[in-house]
PDB file of C-alpha atoms in Angstrom:
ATOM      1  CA  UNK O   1      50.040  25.577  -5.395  1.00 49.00           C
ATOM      2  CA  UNK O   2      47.718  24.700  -2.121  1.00 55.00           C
ATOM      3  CA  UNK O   3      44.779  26.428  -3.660  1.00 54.00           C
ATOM      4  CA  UNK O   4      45.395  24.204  -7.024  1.00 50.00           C
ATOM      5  CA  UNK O   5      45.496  20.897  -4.942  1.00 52.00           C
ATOM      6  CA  UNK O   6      42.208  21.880  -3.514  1.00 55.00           C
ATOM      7  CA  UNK O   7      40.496  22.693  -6.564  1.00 53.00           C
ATOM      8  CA  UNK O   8      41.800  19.627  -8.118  1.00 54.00           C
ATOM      9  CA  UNK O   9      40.393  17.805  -4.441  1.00 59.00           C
ATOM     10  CA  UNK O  10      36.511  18.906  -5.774  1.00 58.00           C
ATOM     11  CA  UNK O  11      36.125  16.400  -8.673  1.00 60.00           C
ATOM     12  CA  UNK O  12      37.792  13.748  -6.982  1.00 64.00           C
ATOM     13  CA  UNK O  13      35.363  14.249  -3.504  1.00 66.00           C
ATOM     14  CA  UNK O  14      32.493  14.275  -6.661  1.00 62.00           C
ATOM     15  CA  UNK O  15      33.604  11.025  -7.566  1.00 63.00           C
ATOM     16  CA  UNK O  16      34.084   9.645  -4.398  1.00 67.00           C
ATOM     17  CA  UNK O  17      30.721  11.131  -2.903  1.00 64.00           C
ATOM     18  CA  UNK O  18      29.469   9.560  -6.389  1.00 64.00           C
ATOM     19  CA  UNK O  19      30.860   6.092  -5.836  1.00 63.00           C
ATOM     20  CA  UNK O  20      29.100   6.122  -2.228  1.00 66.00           C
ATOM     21  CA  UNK O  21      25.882   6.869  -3.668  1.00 62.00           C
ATOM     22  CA  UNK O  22      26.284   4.346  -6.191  1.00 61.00           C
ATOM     23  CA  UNK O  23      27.403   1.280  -3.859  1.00 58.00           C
ATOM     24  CA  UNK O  24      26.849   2.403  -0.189  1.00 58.00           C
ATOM     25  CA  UNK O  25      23.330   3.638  -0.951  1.00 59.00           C
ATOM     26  CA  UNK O  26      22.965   1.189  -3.719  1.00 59.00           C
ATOM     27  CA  UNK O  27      21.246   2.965  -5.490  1.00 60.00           C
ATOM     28  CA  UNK O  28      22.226   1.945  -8.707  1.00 55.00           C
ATOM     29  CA  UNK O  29      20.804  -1.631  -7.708  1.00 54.00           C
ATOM     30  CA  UNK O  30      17.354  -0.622  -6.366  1.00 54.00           C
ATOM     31  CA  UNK O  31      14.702  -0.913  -9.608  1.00 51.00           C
ATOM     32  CA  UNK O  32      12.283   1.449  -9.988  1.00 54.00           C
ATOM     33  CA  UNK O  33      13.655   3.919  -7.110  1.00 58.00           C
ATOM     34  CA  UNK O  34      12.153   6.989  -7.079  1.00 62.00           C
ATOM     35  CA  UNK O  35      14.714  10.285  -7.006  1.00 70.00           C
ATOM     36  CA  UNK O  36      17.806   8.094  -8.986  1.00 71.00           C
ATOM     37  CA  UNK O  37      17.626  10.217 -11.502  1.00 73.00           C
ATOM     38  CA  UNK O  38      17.782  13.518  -9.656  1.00 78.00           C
ATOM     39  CA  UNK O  39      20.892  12.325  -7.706  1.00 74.00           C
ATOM     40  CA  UNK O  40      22.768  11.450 -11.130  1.00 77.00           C
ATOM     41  CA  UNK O  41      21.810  14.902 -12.549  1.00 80.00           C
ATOM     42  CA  UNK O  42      22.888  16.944  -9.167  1.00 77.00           C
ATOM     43  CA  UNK O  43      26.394  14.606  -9.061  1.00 77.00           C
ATOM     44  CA  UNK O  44      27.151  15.455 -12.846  1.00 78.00           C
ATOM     45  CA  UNK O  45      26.321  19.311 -12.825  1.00 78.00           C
ATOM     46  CA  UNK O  46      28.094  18.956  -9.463  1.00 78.00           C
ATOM     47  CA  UNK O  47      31.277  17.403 -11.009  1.00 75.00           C
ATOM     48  CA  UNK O  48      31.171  19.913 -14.330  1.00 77.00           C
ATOM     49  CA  UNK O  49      31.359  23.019 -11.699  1.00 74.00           C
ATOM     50  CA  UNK O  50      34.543  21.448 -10.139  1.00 73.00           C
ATOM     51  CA  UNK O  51      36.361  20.632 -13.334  1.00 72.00           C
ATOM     52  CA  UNK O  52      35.934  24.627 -14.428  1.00 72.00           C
ATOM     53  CA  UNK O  53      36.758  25.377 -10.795  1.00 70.00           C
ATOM     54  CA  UNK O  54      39.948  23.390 -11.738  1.00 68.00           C
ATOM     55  CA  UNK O  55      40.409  25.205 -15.105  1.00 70.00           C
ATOM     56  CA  UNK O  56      39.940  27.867 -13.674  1.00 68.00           C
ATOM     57  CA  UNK O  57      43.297  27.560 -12.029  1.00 68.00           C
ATOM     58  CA  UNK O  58      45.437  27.468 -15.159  1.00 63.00           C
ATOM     59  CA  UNK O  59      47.798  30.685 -15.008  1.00 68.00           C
ATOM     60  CA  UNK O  60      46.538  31.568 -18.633  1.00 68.00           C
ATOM     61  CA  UNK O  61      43.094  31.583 -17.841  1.00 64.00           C
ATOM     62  CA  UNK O  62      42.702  35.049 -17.232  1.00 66.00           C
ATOM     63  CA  UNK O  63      43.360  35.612 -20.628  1.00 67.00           C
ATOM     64  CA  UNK O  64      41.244  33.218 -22.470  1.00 73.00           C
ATOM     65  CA  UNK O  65      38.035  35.943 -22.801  1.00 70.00           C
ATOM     66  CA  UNK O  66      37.054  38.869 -23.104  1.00 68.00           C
ATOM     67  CA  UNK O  67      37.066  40.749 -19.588  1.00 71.00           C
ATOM     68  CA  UNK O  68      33.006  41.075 -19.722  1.00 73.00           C
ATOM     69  CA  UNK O  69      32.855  37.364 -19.924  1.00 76.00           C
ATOM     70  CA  UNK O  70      34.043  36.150 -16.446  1.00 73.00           C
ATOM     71  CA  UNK O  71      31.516  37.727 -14.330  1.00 78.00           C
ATOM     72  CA  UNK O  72      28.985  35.533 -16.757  1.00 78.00           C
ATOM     73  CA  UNK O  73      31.109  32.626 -15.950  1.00 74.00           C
ATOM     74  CA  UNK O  74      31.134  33.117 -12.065  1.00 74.00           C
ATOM     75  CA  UNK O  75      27.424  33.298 -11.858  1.00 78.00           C
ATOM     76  CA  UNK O  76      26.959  30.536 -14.360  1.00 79.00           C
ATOM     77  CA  UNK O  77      29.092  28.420 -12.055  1.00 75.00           C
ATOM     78  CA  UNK O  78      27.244  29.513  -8.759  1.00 76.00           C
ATOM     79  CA  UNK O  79      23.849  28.596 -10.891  1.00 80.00           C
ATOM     80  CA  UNK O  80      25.282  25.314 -11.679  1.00 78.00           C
ATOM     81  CA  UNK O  81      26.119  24.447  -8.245  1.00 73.00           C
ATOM     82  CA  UNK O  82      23.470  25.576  -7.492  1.00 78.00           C
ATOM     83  CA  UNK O  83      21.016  23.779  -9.248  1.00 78.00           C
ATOM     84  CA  UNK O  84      22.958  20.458  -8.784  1.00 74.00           C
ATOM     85  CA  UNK O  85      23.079  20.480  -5.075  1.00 76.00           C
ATOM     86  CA  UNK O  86      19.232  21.078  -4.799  1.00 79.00           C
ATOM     87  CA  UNK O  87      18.850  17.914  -7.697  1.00 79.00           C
ATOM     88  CA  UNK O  88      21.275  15.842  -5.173  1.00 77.00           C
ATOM     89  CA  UNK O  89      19.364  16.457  -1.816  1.00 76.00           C
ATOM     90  CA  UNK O  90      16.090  16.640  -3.261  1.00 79.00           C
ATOM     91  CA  UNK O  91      16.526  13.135  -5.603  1.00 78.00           C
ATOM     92  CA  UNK O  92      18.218  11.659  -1.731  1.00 73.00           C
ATOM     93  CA  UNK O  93      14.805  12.964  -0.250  1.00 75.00           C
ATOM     94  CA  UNK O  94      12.784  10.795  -2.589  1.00 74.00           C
ATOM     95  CA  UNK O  95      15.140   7.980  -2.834  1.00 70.00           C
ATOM     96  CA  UNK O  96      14.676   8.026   1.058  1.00 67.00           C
ATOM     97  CA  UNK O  97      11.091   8.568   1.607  1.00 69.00           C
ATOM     98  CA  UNK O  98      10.559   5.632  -1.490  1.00 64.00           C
ATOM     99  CA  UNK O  99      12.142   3.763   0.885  1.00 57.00           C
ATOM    100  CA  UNK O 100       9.663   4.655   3.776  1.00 54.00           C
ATOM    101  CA  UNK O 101       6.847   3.306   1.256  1.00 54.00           C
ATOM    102  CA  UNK O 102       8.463  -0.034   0.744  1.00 55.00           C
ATOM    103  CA  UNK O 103       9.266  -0.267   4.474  1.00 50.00           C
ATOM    104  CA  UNK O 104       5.404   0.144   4.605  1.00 51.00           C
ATOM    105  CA  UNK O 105       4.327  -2.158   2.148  1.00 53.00           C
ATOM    106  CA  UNK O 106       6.906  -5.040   3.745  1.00 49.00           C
ATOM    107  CA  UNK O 107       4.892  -4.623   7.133  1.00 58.00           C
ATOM    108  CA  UNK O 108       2.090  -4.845   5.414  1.00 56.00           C
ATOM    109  CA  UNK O 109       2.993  -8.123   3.490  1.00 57.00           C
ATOM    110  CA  UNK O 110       4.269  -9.423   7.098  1.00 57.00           C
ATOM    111  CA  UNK O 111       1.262  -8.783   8.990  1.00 65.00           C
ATOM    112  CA  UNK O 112      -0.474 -10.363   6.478  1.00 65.00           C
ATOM    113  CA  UNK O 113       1.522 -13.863   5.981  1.00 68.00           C
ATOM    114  CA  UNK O 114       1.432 -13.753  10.475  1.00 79.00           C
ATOM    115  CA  UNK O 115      -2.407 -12.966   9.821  1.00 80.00           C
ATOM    116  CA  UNK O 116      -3.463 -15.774   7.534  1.00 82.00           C
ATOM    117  CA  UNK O 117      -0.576 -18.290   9.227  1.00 84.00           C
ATOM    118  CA  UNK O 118      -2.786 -17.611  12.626  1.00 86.00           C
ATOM    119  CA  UNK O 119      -6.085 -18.444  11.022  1.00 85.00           C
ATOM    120  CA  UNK O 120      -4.669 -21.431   9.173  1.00 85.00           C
ATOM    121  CA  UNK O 121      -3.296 -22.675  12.890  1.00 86.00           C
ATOM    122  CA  UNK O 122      -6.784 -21.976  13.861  1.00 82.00           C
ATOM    123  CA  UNK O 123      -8.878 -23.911  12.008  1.00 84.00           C
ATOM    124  CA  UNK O 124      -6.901 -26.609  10.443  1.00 83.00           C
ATOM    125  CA  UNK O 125      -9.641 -29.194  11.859  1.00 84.00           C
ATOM    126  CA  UNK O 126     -12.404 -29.617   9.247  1.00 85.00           C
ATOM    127  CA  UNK O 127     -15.015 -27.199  11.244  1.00 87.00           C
ATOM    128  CA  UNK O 128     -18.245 -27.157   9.542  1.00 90.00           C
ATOM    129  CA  UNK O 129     -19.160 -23.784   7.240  1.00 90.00           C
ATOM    130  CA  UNK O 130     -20.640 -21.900   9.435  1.00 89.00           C
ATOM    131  CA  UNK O 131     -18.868 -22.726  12.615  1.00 92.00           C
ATOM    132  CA  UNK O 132     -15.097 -21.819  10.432  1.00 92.00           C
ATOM    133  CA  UNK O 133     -16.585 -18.829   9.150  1.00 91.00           C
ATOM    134  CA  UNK O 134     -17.169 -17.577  12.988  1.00 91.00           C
ATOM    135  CA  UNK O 135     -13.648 -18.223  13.972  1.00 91.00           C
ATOM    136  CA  UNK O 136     -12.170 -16.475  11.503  1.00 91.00           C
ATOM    137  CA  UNK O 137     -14.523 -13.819  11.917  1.00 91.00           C
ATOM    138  CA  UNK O 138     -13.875 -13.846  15.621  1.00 91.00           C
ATOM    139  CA  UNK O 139     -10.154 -13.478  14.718  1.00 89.00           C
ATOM    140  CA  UNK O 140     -10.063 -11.256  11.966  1.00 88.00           C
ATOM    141  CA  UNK O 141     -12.240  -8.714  14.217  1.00 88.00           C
ATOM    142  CA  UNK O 142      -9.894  -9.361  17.370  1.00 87.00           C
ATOM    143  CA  UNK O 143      -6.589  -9.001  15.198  1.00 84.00           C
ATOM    144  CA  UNK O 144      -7.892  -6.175  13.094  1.00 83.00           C
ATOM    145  CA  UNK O 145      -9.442  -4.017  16.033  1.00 84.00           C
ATOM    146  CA  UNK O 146     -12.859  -4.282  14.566  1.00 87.00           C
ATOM    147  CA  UNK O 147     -16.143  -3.963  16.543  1.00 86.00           C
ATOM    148  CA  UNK O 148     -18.733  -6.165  14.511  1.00 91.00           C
ATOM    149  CA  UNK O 149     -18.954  -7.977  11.424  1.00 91.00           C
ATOM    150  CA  UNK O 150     -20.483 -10.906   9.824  1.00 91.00           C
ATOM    151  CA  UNK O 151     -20.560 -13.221   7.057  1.00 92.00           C
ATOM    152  CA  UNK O 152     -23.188 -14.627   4.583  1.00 92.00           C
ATOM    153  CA  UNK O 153     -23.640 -18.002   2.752  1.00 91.00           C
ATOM    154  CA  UNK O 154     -25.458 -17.565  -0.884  1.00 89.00           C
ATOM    155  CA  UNK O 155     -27.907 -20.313  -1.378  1.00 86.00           C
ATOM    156  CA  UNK O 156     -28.031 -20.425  -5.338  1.00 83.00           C
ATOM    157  CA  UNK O 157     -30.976 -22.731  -5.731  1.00 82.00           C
ATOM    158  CA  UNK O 158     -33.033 -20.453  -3.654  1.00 83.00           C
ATOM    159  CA  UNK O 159     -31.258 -17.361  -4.648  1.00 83.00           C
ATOM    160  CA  UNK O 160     -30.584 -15.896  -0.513  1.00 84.00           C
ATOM    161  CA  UNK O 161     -27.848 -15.623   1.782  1.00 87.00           C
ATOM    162  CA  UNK O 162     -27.557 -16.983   4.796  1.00 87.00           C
ATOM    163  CA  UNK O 163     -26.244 -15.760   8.173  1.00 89.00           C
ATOM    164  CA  UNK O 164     -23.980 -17.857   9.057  1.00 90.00           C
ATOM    165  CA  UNK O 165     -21.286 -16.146  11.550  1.00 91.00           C
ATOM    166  CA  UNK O 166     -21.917 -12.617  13.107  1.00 90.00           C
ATOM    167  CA  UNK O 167     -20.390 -10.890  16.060  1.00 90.00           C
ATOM    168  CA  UNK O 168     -20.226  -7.729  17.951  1.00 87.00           C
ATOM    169  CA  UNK O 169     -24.649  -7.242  17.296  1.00 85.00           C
ATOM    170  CA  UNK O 170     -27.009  -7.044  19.446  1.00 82.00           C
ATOM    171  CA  UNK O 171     -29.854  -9.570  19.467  1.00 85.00           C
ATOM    172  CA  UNK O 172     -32.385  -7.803  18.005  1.00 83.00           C
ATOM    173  CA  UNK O 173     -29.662  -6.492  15.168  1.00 82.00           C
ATOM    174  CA  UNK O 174     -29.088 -10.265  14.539  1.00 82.00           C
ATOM    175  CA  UNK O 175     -32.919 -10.796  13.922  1.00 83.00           C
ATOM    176  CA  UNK O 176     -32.972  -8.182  11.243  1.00 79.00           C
ATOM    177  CA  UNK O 177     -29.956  -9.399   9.569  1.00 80.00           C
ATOM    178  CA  UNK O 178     -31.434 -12.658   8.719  1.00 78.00           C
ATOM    179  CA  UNK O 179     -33.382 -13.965   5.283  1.00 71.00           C
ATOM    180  CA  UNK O 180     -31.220 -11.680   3.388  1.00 76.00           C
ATOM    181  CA  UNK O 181     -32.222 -11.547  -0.399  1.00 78.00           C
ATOM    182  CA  UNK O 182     -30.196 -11.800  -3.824  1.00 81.00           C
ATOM    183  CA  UNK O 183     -31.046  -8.738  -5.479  1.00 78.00           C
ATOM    184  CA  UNK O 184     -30.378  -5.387  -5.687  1.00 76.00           C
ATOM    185  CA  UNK O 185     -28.172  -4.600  -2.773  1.00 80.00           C
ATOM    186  CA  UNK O 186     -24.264  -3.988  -1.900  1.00 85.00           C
ATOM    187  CA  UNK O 187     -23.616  -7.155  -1.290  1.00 85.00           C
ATOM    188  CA  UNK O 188     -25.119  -8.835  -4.648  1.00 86.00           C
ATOM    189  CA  UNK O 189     -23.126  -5.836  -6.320  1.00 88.00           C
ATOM    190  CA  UNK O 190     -19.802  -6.908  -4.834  1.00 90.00           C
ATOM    191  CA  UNK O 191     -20.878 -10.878  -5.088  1.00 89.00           C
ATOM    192  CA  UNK O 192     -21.642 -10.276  -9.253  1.00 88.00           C
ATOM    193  CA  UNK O 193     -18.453  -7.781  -9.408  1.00 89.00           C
ATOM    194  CA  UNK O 194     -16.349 -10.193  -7.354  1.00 89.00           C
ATOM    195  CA  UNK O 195     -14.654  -6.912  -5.809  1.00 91.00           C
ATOM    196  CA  UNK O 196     -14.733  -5.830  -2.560  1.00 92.00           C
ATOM    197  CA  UNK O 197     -17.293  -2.803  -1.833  1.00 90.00           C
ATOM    198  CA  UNK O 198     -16.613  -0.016   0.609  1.00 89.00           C
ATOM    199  CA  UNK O 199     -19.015   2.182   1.501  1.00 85.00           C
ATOM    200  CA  UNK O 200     -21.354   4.532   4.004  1.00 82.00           C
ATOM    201  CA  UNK O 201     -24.781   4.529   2.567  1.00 76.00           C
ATOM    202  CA  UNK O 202     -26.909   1.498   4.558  1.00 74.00           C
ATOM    203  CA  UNK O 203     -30.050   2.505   2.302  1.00 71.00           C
ATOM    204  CA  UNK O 204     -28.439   0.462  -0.167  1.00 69.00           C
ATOM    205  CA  UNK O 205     -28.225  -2.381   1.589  1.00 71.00           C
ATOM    206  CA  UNK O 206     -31.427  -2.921   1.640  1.00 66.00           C
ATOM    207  CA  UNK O 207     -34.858  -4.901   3.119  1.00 66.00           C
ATOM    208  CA  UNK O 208     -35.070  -4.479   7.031  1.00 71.00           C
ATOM    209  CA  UNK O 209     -31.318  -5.333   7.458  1.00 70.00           C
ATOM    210  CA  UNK O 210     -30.478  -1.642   7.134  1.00 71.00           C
ATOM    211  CA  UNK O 211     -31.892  -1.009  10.039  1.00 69.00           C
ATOM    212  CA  UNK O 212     -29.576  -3.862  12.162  1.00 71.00           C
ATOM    213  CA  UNK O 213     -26.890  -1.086  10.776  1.00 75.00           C
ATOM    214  CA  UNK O 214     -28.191   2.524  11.878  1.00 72.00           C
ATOM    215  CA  UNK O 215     -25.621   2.994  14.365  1.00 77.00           C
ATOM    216  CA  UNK O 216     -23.061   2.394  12.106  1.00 83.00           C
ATOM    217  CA  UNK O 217     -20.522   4.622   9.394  1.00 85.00           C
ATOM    218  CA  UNK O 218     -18.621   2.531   7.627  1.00 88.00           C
ATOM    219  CA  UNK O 219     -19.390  -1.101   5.616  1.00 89.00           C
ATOM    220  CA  UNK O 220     -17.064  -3.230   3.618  1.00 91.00           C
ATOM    221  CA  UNK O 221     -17.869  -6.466   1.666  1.00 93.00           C
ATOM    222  CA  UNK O 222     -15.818  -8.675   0.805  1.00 94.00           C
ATOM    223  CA  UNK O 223     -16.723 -11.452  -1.715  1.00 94.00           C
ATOM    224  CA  UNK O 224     -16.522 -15.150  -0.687  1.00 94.00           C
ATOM    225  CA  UNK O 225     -15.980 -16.301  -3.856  1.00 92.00           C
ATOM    226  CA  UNK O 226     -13.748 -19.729  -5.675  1.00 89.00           C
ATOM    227  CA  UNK O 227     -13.657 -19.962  -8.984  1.00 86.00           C
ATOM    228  CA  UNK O 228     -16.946 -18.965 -10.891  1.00 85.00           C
ATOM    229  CA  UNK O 229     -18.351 -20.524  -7.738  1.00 88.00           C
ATOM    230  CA  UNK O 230     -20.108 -17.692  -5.444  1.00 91.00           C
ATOM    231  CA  UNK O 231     -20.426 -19.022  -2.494  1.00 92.00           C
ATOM    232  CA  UNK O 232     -21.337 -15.489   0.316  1.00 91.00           C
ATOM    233  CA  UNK O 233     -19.522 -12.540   1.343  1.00 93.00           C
ATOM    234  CA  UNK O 234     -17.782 -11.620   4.730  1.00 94.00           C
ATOM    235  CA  UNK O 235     -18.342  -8.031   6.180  1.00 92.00           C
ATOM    236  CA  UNK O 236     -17.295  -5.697   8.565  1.00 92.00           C
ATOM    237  CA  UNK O 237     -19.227  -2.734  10.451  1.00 89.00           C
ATOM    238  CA  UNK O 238     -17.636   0.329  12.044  1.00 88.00           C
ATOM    239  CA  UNK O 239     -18.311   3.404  13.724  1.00 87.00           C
ATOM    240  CA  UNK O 240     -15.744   5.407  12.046  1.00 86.00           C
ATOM    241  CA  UNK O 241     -16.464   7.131   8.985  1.00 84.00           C
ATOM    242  CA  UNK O 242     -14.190   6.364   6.066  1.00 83.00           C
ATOM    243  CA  UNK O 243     -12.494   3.392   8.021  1.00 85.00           C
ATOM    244  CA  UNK O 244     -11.763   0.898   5.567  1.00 88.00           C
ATOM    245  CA  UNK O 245      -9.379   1.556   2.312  1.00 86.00           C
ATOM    246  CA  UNK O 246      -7.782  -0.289  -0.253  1.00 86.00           C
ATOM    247  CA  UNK O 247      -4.554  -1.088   2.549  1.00 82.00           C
ATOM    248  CA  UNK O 248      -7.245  -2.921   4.605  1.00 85.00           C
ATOM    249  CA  UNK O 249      -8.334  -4.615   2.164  1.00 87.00           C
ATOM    250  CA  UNK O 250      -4.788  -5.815   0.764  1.00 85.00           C
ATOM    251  CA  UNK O 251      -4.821  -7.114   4.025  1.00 82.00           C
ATOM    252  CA  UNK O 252      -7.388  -9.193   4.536  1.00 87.00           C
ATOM    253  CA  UNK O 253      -7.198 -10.090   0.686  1.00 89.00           C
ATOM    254  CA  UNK O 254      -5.328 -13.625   1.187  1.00 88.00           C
ATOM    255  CA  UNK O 255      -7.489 -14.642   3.892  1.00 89.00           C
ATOM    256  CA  UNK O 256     -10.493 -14.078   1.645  1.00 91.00           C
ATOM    257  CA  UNK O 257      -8.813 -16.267  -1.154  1.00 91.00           C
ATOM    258  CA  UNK O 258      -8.054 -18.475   1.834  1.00 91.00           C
ATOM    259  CA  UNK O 259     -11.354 -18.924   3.450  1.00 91.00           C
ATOM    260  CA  UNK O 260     -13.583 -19.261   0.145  1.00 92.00           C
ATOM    261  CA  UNK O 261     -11.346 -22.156  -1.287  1.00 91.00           C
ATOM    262  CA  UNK O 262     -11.529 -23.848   2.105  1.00 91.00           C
ATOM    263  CA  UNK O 263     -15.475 -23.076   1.968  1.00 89.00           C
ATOM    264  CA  UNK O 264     -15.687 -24.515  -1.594  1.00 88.00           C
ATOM    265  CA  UNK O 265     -13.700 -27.871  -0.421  1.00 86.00           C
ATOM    266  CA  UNK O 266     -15.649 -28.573   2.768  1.00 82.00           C
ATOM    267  CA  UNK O 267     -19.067 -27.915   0.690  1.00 80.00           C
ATOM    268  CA  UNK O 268     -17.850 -30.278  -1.900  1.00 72.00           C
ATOM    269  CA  UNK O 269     -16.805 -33.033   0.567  1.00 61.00           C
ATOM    270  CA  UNK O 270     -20.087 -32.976   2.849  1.00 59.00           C
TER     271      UNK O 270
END
């Protein structure tokens, strides 16, 4: 009689361990969670095992098949449990490490509303162009950990850009960055794609300026752009190869939006 109260204990710790899962883990609530349907699967093979375990107790059972059928049953059961426990821990491994990613991604989001909030503090006073495109510049390369960067105005009558804000270059690397020409370089690419450009090849940024950028590895542009209006681009150098990626660039992505609206507005109103 113990042995039956234990057996009929399984299913009901299933159910119980089930109900945790469910409401203590919440998992049940949490859209598009990765390894919920793993953890379902491993509970209900899981459950199925302990209900035979519990038929198994009947006094008749023995006699229900043929003698060469129980040994099938025993290691069908052990395969069962088997396979459910690895669906359970492996679909509470996913669940767990989804939850790792949207840890992640809520940093990021943070970071960036603290980010943008900071620049907005900055410059609420109506700077001119050039001189609010070198504080946020200054901040975004402070905050970010950045060595050197800078940021171009596109004159559309004349069809150039403008230096307007740079930091972390030498004198003579300023020089060369100036009179920069719309045409067939990275940053008219990124300007006429309106999406930011990463890359490592400084051939392809053409004229003399690619030679302000020999020492470096890594470029990203990032359009300046409101509207159908394109109004420059703001970039960032490093040393590092492969430095920037699509996380950086979610980053800085609402100060971008930011900054060339604010551009637009105090253009319009000189």
């Amino acid at each position: 009689m113990p042995q039956l109260y234990i057996h009929f204990a399984y299913p009901v710790l299933i159910i119980v361990l089930a109900l945790f899962c469910i409401y203590r883990l919440k998992i049940a609530q949490t859209k598009n969670a990765g390894g919920v349907g793993l953890i379902y699967s491993g509970l209900i093979l899981t459950f199925f095992v302990s209900i035979i375990f519990l038929v198994e107790q009947h006094p008749d059972f023995s006699d229900w098949f043929l003698e060469g059928i129980y040994p099938i049953i025993v290691i069908l059961e052990f395969a069962l449990l088997a396979a459910g426990l690895i669906l359970f821990v492996a679909g509470l491994a996913i669940y767990f490490s989804n939850w790792g990613d949207r840890i992640i991604e809520v940093d990021i989001h943070l970071n960036k509303l603290k980010l943008l909030e900071k620049i907005q503090q900055e410059c609420r006073a109506p700077y001119p162009v050039p001189e609010l495109l070198n504080r946020v510049l200054t901040i975004l390369l402070y905050d970010l950990e950045e060595k050197a960067g800078a940021a171009y105005l596109f004159d559309q009558k004349n069809r150039t850009f403008t230096l307007a804000a740079v930091a972390g270059m030498a004198e003579e690397e300023i020089e060369l960055l100036k009179d920069y020409q719309y045409g067939r370089n990275v940053i008219s690419e990124a300007i006429d794609n309106d999406t930011p450009l990463i890359t490592s090849d400084f051939r392809s940024f053409g004229g003399r300026a690619q030679l302000a950028l020999a020492g470096f590895n890594s470029l990203l542009i990032l359009p300046l752009i409101s509207g159908k209006t394109k109004l420059g681009a703001l970039l960032f150098f490093s040393e590092k190869k492969s430095r920037y990626s699509e996380e950086f660039i979610s980053l800085v992505s609402p100060i971008i939006n930011w900054l060339s609206a604010r551009i637009e507005i105090t253009q319009i109103g000189r």
